[in-house]
């Protein structure tokens, strides 16, 4: 397929170029100002914008429009309305008014709200977020105009992930501008977080997927013995991309480019059948919308090609899980990246203060950051036996750490480690300039040159929650600094003292060693850093008095919204664990146990037949095999019974927090007891008798 990028890129987006070309000049200017200032749309121009948007969409073949929103489920929702409007004479016209563009009403009672919406007030409102452009979603059978919207209750509480994100972007902007003015910048008008989310995913064959109830019901395997080969040879990471996957990536890129999503980098990841896609970073709000579209498109395109895209954080035990590296920086409207250290970082006071303020923010609110990456799937990636610990720390790189060290000990930074030249040793390759900021793959919050990379986020999560937290905690650190510096008599001295003071107080959060080692877990404990190992223990961080005060101060969440959010998370944990437990019981009962018994019977028959045909013949192998099987079958059955009982108890608990805790302490733990003997049995029973595809079949045979 030959792709003309300049022709197709953004061709399905009602973007700035389209608006400029199609809207009357005055309307365009007004709208543009609204977008730039993040204000509400002027109702006087709404009809004109709506009409033009409709005409454009109809030219693209659209018959329907939808207010596209992001409820607290973490995925997107849409309700389609036709443009069609009966004219009363038996005919119909296409209509789309400004009112319909700006505001939609939808029955919100089926979306999680954590008790925010009393049942008598089931209405929810969607309002156009004109900072994110409308786009056309094409599928073979429907073409729809999608209007990105925020979703609120009748009384204005956020029922979605977008509203708090927009609020946090505003909060950060306000404080960052204060900060810049102090340092003499009078020209930048806005500061916004710029975000690039690297998306990891697995791709497997649809036929095999369909044979596994665990995958179809829960998105992850609940059983599965390790194949002879895992990822130990490191031969998949950056390996050659096979034809079937290359074809998928090409089709996916095409769809994303049409939607103006700058999908840029793609490669094979560490685990077999695991891949990654990274778009070019963009304004936080747009990046969050784009990431939702990317996830959806990944699934859709896979489905068209007989594949399934798994976005679960841990689809397969024993090999790497999938995450989403949230690259975050602060950029001004006139293009200055505030996280750019410049030529000699130790002279760059503004940068150093910002950096240390981020250190302070992360140290003071580590629990909140951790909670923002909490989802049931991520519990298998963070803090579990084979995964990195769930401890937040910052990696700054050798050069910056050296500068902080100098400041901490002598109060001055007089020299810095220059980016040394890295000899590649191959004549035909140029010598790379080694990035003095270096890399540390095991750090959950790493400074990578001109941005921070938050690596805890799970692959299936919306990036809104983690960015809401990053934006807000940085806004708060900036606010505190500005409060003090605006009063300072000697600004330079005050900045200097502040940097030194922050380093002394918060250097415990900086760690450059191996974040996956047991020693780090011990060391972090000594430093007093929190280690919240699972989702249910992380959720309470959001509703601590300090968190409520922080979010209320910056107008990001009200206490009610935080409580409801926590409630939604507890419910989600319980529901997902419940589905997993039921799927596990179902597979064990109806597939594994019968298959094992069938195999046992065939072994028994074989023994009888051999002994009848050749009396005295050695059948000890069959007998030993039968013993091994029996030794695992009984524990499997016991554990299964226990799981059934625990699930029953758990599902009757009414308090959301108590219930989630019970699910974690009892149901989740028992699931491991069921899995162990079942995986052992998979290694004992003949391949053709095992009731579903193995790890080897799914990961290596595509
Ligand atoms: P790596 O895997 O080495 O971290 P990738 O190219 O896979 O690098 O992804 C890096 C991501 O970071 C991309 O999405 C990129 O656009 C984004 N990025 C680069 N610079 C910035 C920045 N200043 N702010 C936010 N994101 C950035
Ligand atoms: Mg990457």
XYZ file of C-alpha atoms and ligand atoms in Angstrom:
730
model
C 0.000 0.000 0.000
C 1.372 3.405 -0.962
C 0.508 6.056 1.582
C 0.632 9.763 0.854
C 1.072 11.119 4.363
C 0.661 14.781 3.547
C -2.669 14.034 1.909
C -4.139 11.774 4.520
C -2.752 13.229 7.758
C -5.595 14.833 9.674
C -7.990 14.344 6.762
C -10.712 13.195 9.167
C -10.260 16.034 11.641
C -12.170 19.292 11.851
C -8.901 21.015 12.642
C -7.611 24.546 12.506
C -6.957 24.437 8.764
C -10.473 23.205 8.006
C -12.020 25.799 10.279
C -10.022 28.608 8.763
C -10.973 27.547 5.272
C -14.648 27.021 5.937
C -15.799 29.421 8.633
C -16.525 33.136 8.093
C -13.471 35.084 9.192
C -15.037 36.693 12.258
C -16.437 33.390 13.479
C -13.113 31.657 12.959
C -11.301 34.344 14.961
C -13.778 34.153 17.807
C -13.601 30.363 17.926
C -9.831 30.367 17.781
C -9.700 32.723 20.734
C -12.086 30.507 22.657
C -9.852 27.519 21.983
C -6.670 29.320 22.936
C -8.079 30.815 26.103
C -9.958 27.670 27.013
C -13.198 29.650 27.398
C -16.752 28.504 26.806
C -18.026 28.764 23.278
C -19.835 31.973 22.446
C -23.465 30.875 21.811
C -23.774 33.519 19.072
C -21.335 31.669 16.832
C -22.287 28.144 17.853
C -24.925 27.734 15.134
C -22.519 28.746 12.384
C -19.781 26.435 13.668
C -22.235 23.566 14.084
C -23.628 23.999 10.603
C -20.196 24.028 8.997
C -19.094 21.051 11.025
C -22.181 19.174 9.860
C -21.633 20.079 6.180
C -18.027 18.949 6.430
C -19.032 15.687 8.134
C -21.715 14.972 5.549
C -19.209 15.491 2.744
C -17.155 12.802 4.470
C -20.177 10.511 4.418
C -21.337 10.917 8.014
C -24.994 10.385 8.850
C -24.689 10.630 12.627
C -22.910 12.628 15.275
C -21.981 11.727 18.814
C -20.814 13.507 21.918
C -17.737 11.423 22.595
C -16.853 11.267 26.299
C -14.745 9.465 28.860
C -16.745 8.151 31.801
C -15.011 6.795 34.873
C -14.850 3.342 33.298
C -11.607 4.607 31.746
C -12.769 3.940 28.196
C -14.837 6.115 25.898
C -18.577 6.259 25.434
C -20.738 7.460 22.592
C -24.436 7.746 21.840
C -25.206 8.362 18.196
C -27.796 10.820 16.900
C -28.681 11.172 13.254
C -28.422 14.578 11.582
C -31.716 13.621 9.943
C -34.655 15.819 10.914
C -38.211 15.244 9.561
C -39.642 18.349 7.947
C -43.266 17.396 8.541
C -44.178 16.850 4.904
C -42.987 13.264 4.855
C -39.462 14.342 3.983
C -36.321 14.955 6.015
C -33.323 17.284 6.104
C -29.957 17.172 7.809
C -29.867 19.436 10.855
C -27.319 20.173 13.529
C -27.731 23.212 15.753
C -25.283 25.114 17.913
C -27.187 23.910 20.946
C -26.703 20.310 19.926
C -23.011 20.943 19.393
C -22.441 22.607 22.753
C -24.500 20.470 25.038
C -25.903 16.978 25.092
C -28.035 15.277 27.634
C -27.637 11.650 28.294
C -29.110 9.229 30.722
C -26.082 8.689 32.856
C -27.498 6.209 35.312
C -25.604 3.281 33.860
C -22.175 4.863 34.181
C -20.207 4.494 37.397
C -20.523 7.602 39.538
C -19.617 6.399 43.019
C -22.894 7.715 44.338
C -22.479 11.184 42.834
C -25.695 11.011 40.924
C -28.628 10.158 43.109
C -30.965 7.884 41.217
C -33.712 10.511 41.001
C -31.302 12.692 39.055
C -30.063 10.349 36.390
C -29.288 13.046 33.884
C -25.737 13.724 32.849
C -24.588 16.475 30.556
C -21.933 16.394 27.918
C -20.385 19.704 26.863
C -18.103 20.311 23.909
C -14.438 20.656 24.788
C -13.452 22.843 21.869
C -9.750 22.595 22.767
C -9.869 19.083 21.290
C -10.982 18.979 17.649
C -13.973 17.042 16.359
C -13.185 14.069 14.137
C -14.782 11.497 11.884
C -14.813 7.883 12.916
C -15.019 5.534 9.971
C -15.947 1.908 10.078
C -17.077 -0.256 7.178
C -20.715 0.256 8.156
C -20.895 3.666 9.793
C -19.339 7.089 9.519
C -19.820 9.264 12.579
C -18.860 12.783 13.574
C -17.323 12.596 17.049
C -17.347 15.673 19.260
C -14.996 15.427 22.239
C -16.971 16.366 25.333
C -16.751 16.616 29.094
C -19.362 14.749 31.116
C -20.886 16.294 34.243
C -23.822 15.769 36.541
C -26.771 18.136 36.782
C -25.076 19.873 39.691
C -21.761 20.213 37.871
C -19.748 17.389 39.417
C -17.345 15.652 37.093
C -18.559 12.234 36.009
C -15.617 11.699 33.701
C -11.864 11.756 33.332
C -11.671 14.784 31.063
C -13.150 17.452 33.340
C -10.588 17.069 36.147
C -7.824 16.927 33.547
C -8.906 20.238 32.021
C -9.099 21.757 35.492
C -5.592 20.535 36.374
C -4.176 21.914 33.118
C -5.638 25.283 34.061
C -4.224 25.114 37.584
C -0.748 24.344 36.295
C -0.961 27.147 33.754
C -1.889 29.681 36.409
C 1.010 28.834 38.730
C 3.571 28.318 35.980
C 2.879 31.776 34.545
C 3.367 33.280 38.015
C 6.657 31.414 38.198
C 7.830 32.593 34.776
C 7.014 36.215 35.539
C 9.234 36.017 38.620
C 12.089 34.964 36.392
C 11.489 37.895 34.082
C 9.532 36.199 31.312
C 6.888 38.720 30.213
C 6.064 37.274 26.828
C 4.706 33.737 27.306
C 0.950 33.789 27.763
C 0.271 30.173 28.592
C 2.020 27.121 29.905
C 0.596 23.722 29.187
C 1.705 20.198 29.988
C 2.920 18.397 26.901
C 2.432 14.664 26.977
C 3.525 11.728 24.855
C 2.226 8.335 25.926
C 4.129 5.302 24.697
C 1.605 2.484 24.384
C 2.594 -1.157 24.827
C 0.378 -4.007 23.653
C 0.270 -7.694 22.785
C -0.952 -9.038 19.494
C -2.206 -12.604 19.236
C -4.150 -14.738 16.813
C -7.924 -14.335 17.081
C -8.732 -18.021 16.643
C -6.548 -18.962 19.572
C -7.897 -16.089 21.636
C -11.441 -17.267 21.030
C -10.592 -20.662 22.503
C -9.582 -19.124 25.834
C -12.410 -18.029 28.100
C -9.998 -16.252 30.434
C -8.840 -13.980 27.620
C -12.296 -13.362 26.237
C -13.856 -12.606 29.639
C -10.989 -10.897 31.455
C -8.332 -9.883 28.938
C -5.643 -11.923 30.689
C -4.744 -15.572 31.026
C -5.753 -17.075 34.355
C -3.961 -20.329 33.621
C -0.951 -21.262 31.546
C 2.301 -23.102 32.068
C 5.445 -21.327 30.922
C 6.632 -22.380 27.484
C 10.214 -23.686 27.175
C 11.209 -20.252 25.979
C 10.207 -16.918 27.447
C 11.990 -13.646 26.866
C 15.365 -14.688 28.314
C 17.204 -14.433 25.010
C 16.166 -10.800 24.559
C 15.596 -11.619 20.912
C 12.230 -9.962 20.600
C 13.088 -6.479 21.858
C 13.646 -4.317 18.774
C 13.667 -7.551 16.723
C 12.631 -7.771 13.080
C 8.948 -7.071 12.710
C 7.213 -10.028 11.069
C 4.994 -9.571 8.026
C 1.713 -10.115 9.799
C 2.595 -7.573 12.479
C 4.049 -5.135 9.942
C 0.798 -5.283 7.996
C -1.099 -4.554 11.188
C 1.136 -1.627 12.098
C 0.775 -0.133 8.636
C -3.020 -0.301 8.726
C -3.056 1.095 12.255
C -0.789 4.011 11.352
C -2.993 4.840 8.402
C -6.120 5.013 10.572
C -4.339 7.108 13.198
C -2.807 9.499 10.708
C -6.231 10.151 9.187
C -7.284 11.225 12.667
C -4.343 13.576 12.969
C -2.578 11.355 15.473
C 1.167 11.538 14.916
C 1.973 7.848 15.410
C 5.719 7.948 15.036
C 7.655 5.093 16.593
C 6.899 1.384 16.541
C 8.931 -1.582 17.636
C 8.824 -5.031 19.138
C 8.940 -4.958 22.936
C 10.708 -7.191 25.448
C 8.169 -10.022 25.622
C 7.293 -12.303 22.701
C 4.232 -10.968 20.783
C 4.589 -7.606 22.544
C 4.905 -4.323 20.663
C 4.875 -0.587 21.255
C 3.593 2.507 19.535
C 4.551 6.076 20.436
C 2.981 9.209 19.006
C 4.660 12.608 19.042
C 3.859 14.497 22.226
C 1.046 17.024 22.230
C -0.970 19.176 24.604
C -2.047 17.043 27.539
C -5.745 17.155 26.769
C -5.272 16.188 23.146
C -2.722 13.538 24.068
C -5.265 11.979 26.434
C -7.972 11.948 23.754
C -5.513 10.577 21.233
C -4.405 7.826 23.552
C -8.029 6.720 23.901
C -8.391 6.653 20.141
C -5.105 4.765 19.777
C -6.269 2.060 22.170
C -9.610 1.744 20.430
C -8.043 1.707 16.971
C -5.497 -0.914 18.028
C -8.354 -3.252 18.859
C -10.424 -2.423 15.803
C -7.607 -2.879 13.292
C -6.504 -6.126 14.939
C -10.024 -7.465 14.683
C -10.128 -6.690 10.950
C -6.974 -8.725 10.445
C -7.829 -11.862 12.405
C -5.781 -10.694 15.351
C -6.580 -9.550 18.866
C -4.835 -6.672 20.571
C -4.458 -7.203 24.310
C -4.113 -4.015 26.331
C -4.211 -5.738 29.708
C -1.248 -4.944 31.979
C -0.372 -8.597 32.423
C -1.940 -10.878 29.841
C 0.679 -13.595 30.456
C 2.376 -14.494 33.733
C 6.119 -14.979 33.678
C 6.917 -12.501 30.933
C 6.847 -8.722 30.852
C 3.578 -6.910 31.247
C 2.492 -3.811 29.352
C 2.674 -0.257 30.537
C 2.247 3.175 29.226
C 5.172 5.545 29.673
C 3.701 8.951 30.297
C 6.247 11.487 29.024
C 5.501 14.868 30.575
C 6.971 18.320 30.192
C 5.865 21.948 30.510
C 5.805 24.036 27.368
C 4.863 27.685 26.800
C 2.619 28.959 24.022
C 5.716 30.491 22.422
C 7.462 27.144 22.361
C 9.795 27.148 25.373
C 10.162 23.787 27.098
C 10.640 24.647 30.764
C 12.286 21.285 31.379
C 15.051 21.950 28.915
C 18.254 22.245 30.918
C 20.073 24.329 28.339
C 23.837 24.273 27.836
C 25.119 24.435 31.397
C 22.441 23.294 33.775
C 24.155 24.533 36.925
C 23.847 28.103 35.730
C 20.282 27.638 34.744
C 18.605 28.588 37.999
C 15.055 28.624 36.724
C 15.449 25.090 35.442
C 17.078 23.904 38.646
C 14.381 25.409 40.811
C 11.668 23.845 38.676
C 13.439 20.504 38.817
C 13.759 20.568 42.587
C 10.147 21.707 42.911
C 9.090 18.654 40.930
C 11.232 16.543 43.275
C 9.405 18.068 46.222
C 6.014 17.539 44.582
C 6.735 13.890 43.871
C 8.155 13.239 47.329
C 5.275 14.912 49.137
C 2.609 13.240 47.034
C 4.178 9.897 46.136
C 1.111 8.084 47.415
C -1.182 10.057 45.137
C 0.984 9.352 42.122
C 1.003 5.681 42.989
C -2.789 5.706 43.338
C -3.136 7.333 39.926
C -1.518 4.265 38.379
C -3.701 1.840 40.285
C -5.940 -0.488 38.347
C -6.633 -4.186 38.841
C -4.386 -5.217 35.947
C -1.504 -3.118 37.182
C -1.444 -5.051 40.465
C 0.297 -7.797 38.491
C 2.892 -5.371 37.209
C 3.652 -3.347 40.328
C 4.771 -4.855 43.563
C 3.997 -8.427 42.546
C 6.570 -11.202 42.701
C 8.054 -10.769 39.272
C 7.420 -7.053 38.747
C 9.146 -3.844 39.829
C 8.151 -2.610 43.277
C 5.396 -0.020 43.609
C 7.758 2.527 45.174
C 7.930 6.004 43.680
C 11.413 7.437 43.208
C 13.030 9.866 40.802
C 15.958 9.293 38.504
C 17.769 12.449 37.444
C 20.847 11.169 35.677
C 24.482 11.435 36.623
C 24.994 15.049 35.632
C 22.018 16.511 37.478
C 22.564 14.380 40.531
C 26.117 15.635 40.667
C 24.904 19.226 40.580
C 22.371 18.611 43.339
C 25.068 16.925 45.378
C 27.368 19.955 44.998
C 24.562 22.301 45.978
C 23.662 20.167 48.943
C 27.190 19.955 50.318
C 28.786 23.286 49.402
C 25.805 25.436 48.536
C 27.265 26.059 45.110
C 27.513 24.184 41.836
C 30.760 25.132 40.193
C 31.272 22.445 37.594
C 29.340 19.831 35.734
C 30.014 16.496 34.139
C 30.047 17.198 30.424
C 28.343 14.852 28.009
C 31.265 12.584 27.299
C 31.902 11.170 23.891
C 30.925 7.594 23.537
C 33.250 5.705 21.238
C 31.182 3.324 19.194
C 34.209 1.349 18.034
C 32.884 0.935 14.521
C 34.527 3.094 11.902
C 31.516 3.555 9.704
C 29.346 4.809 12.542
C 29.684 8.345 13.817
C 30.609 8.817 17.452
C 27.451 9.438 19.405
C 27.359 12.245 21.867
C 26.491 10.400 25.008
C 23.510 11.954 26.670
C 24.789 12.993 30.070
C 21.288 12.676 31.432
C 21.576 8.962 30.675
C 18.825 6.398 31.121
C 17.613 4.201 33.882
C 14.984 1.782 32.670
C 13.984 0.696 36.162
C 13.045 4.119 37.498
C 9.323 4.851 37.822
C 9.782 8.611 37.444
C 12.789 9.394 35.304
C 14.133 12.625 33.922
C 14.984 11.863 30.301
C 16.668 14.925 28.869
C 13.871 17.485 28.641
C 10.878 15.688 30.149
C 9.904 13.358 32.936
C 8.755 9.877 32.145
C 6.207 8.360 34.536
C 6.470 4.656 33.875
C 4.041 3.158 36.374
C 0.914 3.805 34.330
C -0.823 0.623 33.163
C -1.311 -0.118 29.481
C -5.112 -0.182 29.676
C -5.478 2.986 31.758
C -6.605 6.403 30.662
C -3.641 8.749 31.003
C -5.921 11.378 32.504
C -5.649 10.275 36.145
C -1.850 10.253 36.334
C -1.593 13.583 34.529
C -4.230 15.163 36.761
C -1.993 14.261 39.687
C 1.273 15.390 38.071
C -0.240 18.694 36.931
C -1.784 19.401 40.320
C 1.151 18.493 42.539
C 3.515 20.528 40.362
C 1.041 23.438 40.394
C 1.043 23.274 44.196
C 4.838 23.205 44.460
C 5.036 26.190 42.079
C 2.360 28.000 44.055
C 4.213 27.563 47.343
C 7.456 28.735 45.748
C 5.801 31.780 44.182
C 4.108 32.729 47.452
C 7.512 32.904 49.046
C 9.535 34.373 46.193
C 7.042 37.121 45.397
C 7.726 38.485 48.879
C 11.497 38.011 48.796
C 13.716 41.054 49.155
C 16.691 39.459 47.488
C 15.233 37.243 44.765
C 18.465 35.504 43.725
C 19.386 34.670 47.259
C 15.879 33.449 48.027
C 15.932 31.159 44.985
C 19.336 29.841 45.926
C 18.247 29.091 49.488
C 15.042 27.526 48.293
C 16.831 25.138 45.959
C 19.263 24.146 48.674
C 16.503 23.709 51.181
C 14.416 21.514 48.873
C 17.386 19.318 48.025
C 18.127 18.744 51.696
C 14.511 17.915 52.482
C 13.625 15.837 49.471
C 16.767 14.143 48.202
C 15.477 10.867 49.653
C 13.185 10.574 46.620
C 16.162 10.499 44.224
C 17.426 7.027 43.415
C 19.606 5.962 40.536
C 20.304 2.315 41.311
C 18.451 -0.777 40.178
C 14.814 -0.138 41.049
C 13.946 -3.802 40.569
C 16.306 -5.108 43.252
C 15.359 -6.353 46.711
C 17.976 -4.035 48.216
C 16.017 -1.060 46.935
C 12.862 -2.227 48.672
C 14.819 -2.303 51.933
C 16.560 1.000 51.270
C 13.286 2.726 50.370
C 11.826 1.527 53.642
C 14.756 3.057 55.515
C 14.171 6.314 53.661
C 10.524 6.259 54.651
C 9.190 6.077 51.092
C 5.766 4.482 50.761
C 5.431 1.077 49.104
C 1.756 0.610 48.299
C 1.733 -2.848 46.858
C -1.745 -3.085 45.449
C -4.704 -1.104 44.211
C -6.848 -1.425 47.330
C -4.066 -0.120 49.553
C -3.402 2.802 47.176
C -6.985 4.075 46.839
C -7.168 5.691 50.325
C -4.343 8.057 49.277
C -6.850 9.988 47.203
C -9.155 10.859 50.057
C -6.564 11.712 52.732
C -7.165 15.201 54.166
C -3.927 16.470 52.543
C -5.086 15.224 49.151
C -8.535 16.747 49.516
C -7.012 20.093 50.541
C -4.596 19.995 47.601
C -7.216 19.242 44.964
C -9.771 21.660 46.407
C -7.226 24.463 46.594
C -6.511 24.167 42.877
C -10.106 23.544 41.878
C -9.364 20.135 40.409
C -11.612 17.862 42.479
C -14.069 18.566 45.268
C -14.089 16.305 48.274
C -17.333 14.774 47.018
C -15.750 14.016 43.670
C -12.741 12.392 45.331
C -14.936 10.241 47.521
C -16.943 9.149 44.533
C -13.791 8.417 42.582
C -12.474 6.223 45.371
C -15.822 4.466 45.525
C -15.746 3.821 41.773
C -12.246 2.382 42.088
C -13.186 0.026 44.910
C -16.211 -1.138 42.950
C -14.134 -1.643 39.875
C -11.590 -3.704 41.742
C -14.282 -5.954 43.179
C -16.141 -6.374 39.906
C -13.055 -7.268 37.921
C -11.736 -9.683 40.524
C -15.172 -11.239 40.707
C -15.313 -11.793 36.954
C -11.834 -13.301 37.041
C -12.755 -15.650 39.868
C -15.895 -16.790 38.072
C -14.028 -17.298 34.805
C -11.410 -19.296 36.648
C -13.979 -21.523 38.340
C -15.727 -22.006 35.025
C -12.563 -23.060 33.214
C -11.354 -25.294 36.026
C -14.692 -27.013 36.433
C -15.863 -27.396 32.890
C -12.618 -27.652 30.981
C -9.552 -28.534 33.032
C -10.931 -31.113 35.481
C -12.864 -33.013 32.759
C -9.819 -32.998 30.469
C -7.588 -34.345 33.222
C -10.060 -37.073 34.122
C -10.345 -38.044 30.481
C -6.596 -38.327 30.210
C -6.416 -40.297 33.466
C -9.015 -42.683 32.106
C -7.066 -43.190 28.925
C -3.950 -43.927 30.991
C -5.896 -46.412 33.096
C -7.269 -48.073 29.990
C -3.803 -48.198 28.540
C -2.488 -49.925 31.659
C -5.331 -52.472 31.586
C -4.910 -53.158 27.911
C -1.136 -53.504 28.055
C -1.290 -55.787 31.074
C -4.005 -57.914 29.428
C -2.131 -58.161 26.153
C 1.330 -58.665 27.614
C 1.071 -59.865 31.215
C 4.017 -58.693 33.310
C 4.886 -55.803 30.947
C 6.231 -52.689 32.657
C 3.484 -50.049 33.068
C 5.264 -48.136 35.792
C 5.549 -44.934 33.738
C 1.806 -44.760 33.219
C 1.329 -45.401 36.904
C 3.801 -42.752 37.970
C 2.138 -40.314 35.626
C -1.217 -41.178 37.168
C 0.230 -40.541 40.588
C 1.609 -37.147 39.571
C -1.724 -36.213 38.088
C -3.629 -37.317 41.164
C -1.221 -35.325 43.334
C -2.270 -32.143 41.533
C -5.883 -32.870 40.742
C -7.009 -33.077 44.370
C -5.371 -29.733 45.364
C -6.871 -28.135 42.271
C -10.314 -29.310 43.256
C -9.844 -28.197 46.860
C -8.641 -24.733 45.830
C -11.503 -24.424 43.373
C -14.022 -25.209 46.103
C -12.370 -22.667 48.351
C -12.491 -20.052 45.605
C -16.189 -20.709 45.073
C -16.852 -20.195 48.763
C -14.728 -17.037 49.018
C -16.342 -15.518 45.943
C -19.762 -16.060 47.485
C -18.783 -14.332 50.705
C -17.108 -11.445 48.893
C -19.946 -10.750 46.524
C -22.364 -10.298 49.430
C -20.375 -7.560 51.201
C -22.099 -4.216 50.789
C -19.511 -1.623 51.784
C -17.369 -0.940 48.701
C -14.081 -0.560 50.560
C -14.609 -3.620 52.745
C -15.656 -5.611 49.743
C -12.600 -4.669 47.687
C -10.353 -5.548 50.601
C -12.016 -8.923 50.985
C -11.628 -9.595 47.291
C -7.935 -8.808 47.530
C -7.200 -10.666 50.775
C -9.194 -13.785 50.022
C -10.457 -14.177 46.461
C -7.369 -12.877 44.676
C -5.025 -14.909 46.896
C -7.037 -18.106 46.422
C -6.860 -17.670 42.665
C -3.115 -18.269 42.888
C -3.812 -21.521 44.742
C -6.080 -22.658 41.905
C -3.618 -21.740 39.225
C -0.605 -23.562 40.603
C -1.823 -27.187 40.378
C -3.652 -26.427 37.121
C -0.443 -25.230 35.456
C 1.343 -28.321 36.767
C -1.372 -30.480 35.217
C -0.932 -28.761 31.871
C 2.619 -30.125 31.843
C 1.399 -33.674 32.607
C -1.563 -34.050 30.279
C -1.094 -34.799 26.567
C -1.131 -31.668 24.424
C -4.097 -32.756 22.309
C -6.135 -33.355 25.443
C -5.504 -29.921 26.949
C -8.668 -27.882 26.409
C -7.184 -24.585 25.205
C -4.130 -23.140 23.417
C -0.945 -22.970 25.450
C 1.317 -19.982 26.086
C 3.650 -21.365 23.442
C 0.827 -21.559 20.877
C -0.229 -17.982 21.529
C 3.124 -16.286 21.908
C 5.332 -18.019 19.383
C 3.051 -19.483 16.765
C 1.390 -16.526 15.068
P 11.795 5.939 24.616
O 11.165 4.573 24.459
O 13.243 5.956 24.388
O 11.390 6.606 25.876
P 9.996 6.779 22.498
O 10.374 7.418 21.220
O 9.426 5.402 22.468
O 11.259 6.873 23.464
O 8.932 7.695 23.226
C 9.217 8.947 23.715
C 7.923 9.693 23.875
O 8.177 10.922 24.549
C 7.282 10.105 22.546
O 5.906 10.006 22.648
C 7.733 11.557 22.415
O 6.918 12.331 21.571
C 7.624 11.999 23.835
N 8.350 13.241 24.113
C 9.485 13.689 23.578
N 9.800 14.914 24.051
C 8.812 15.252 24.924
C 8.532 16.381 25.735
N 9.324 17.430 25.768
N 7.427 16.353 26.484
C 6.606 15.304 26.487
N 6.819 14.223 25.753
C 7.900 14.181 24.973
Mg 9.746 3.575 24.110
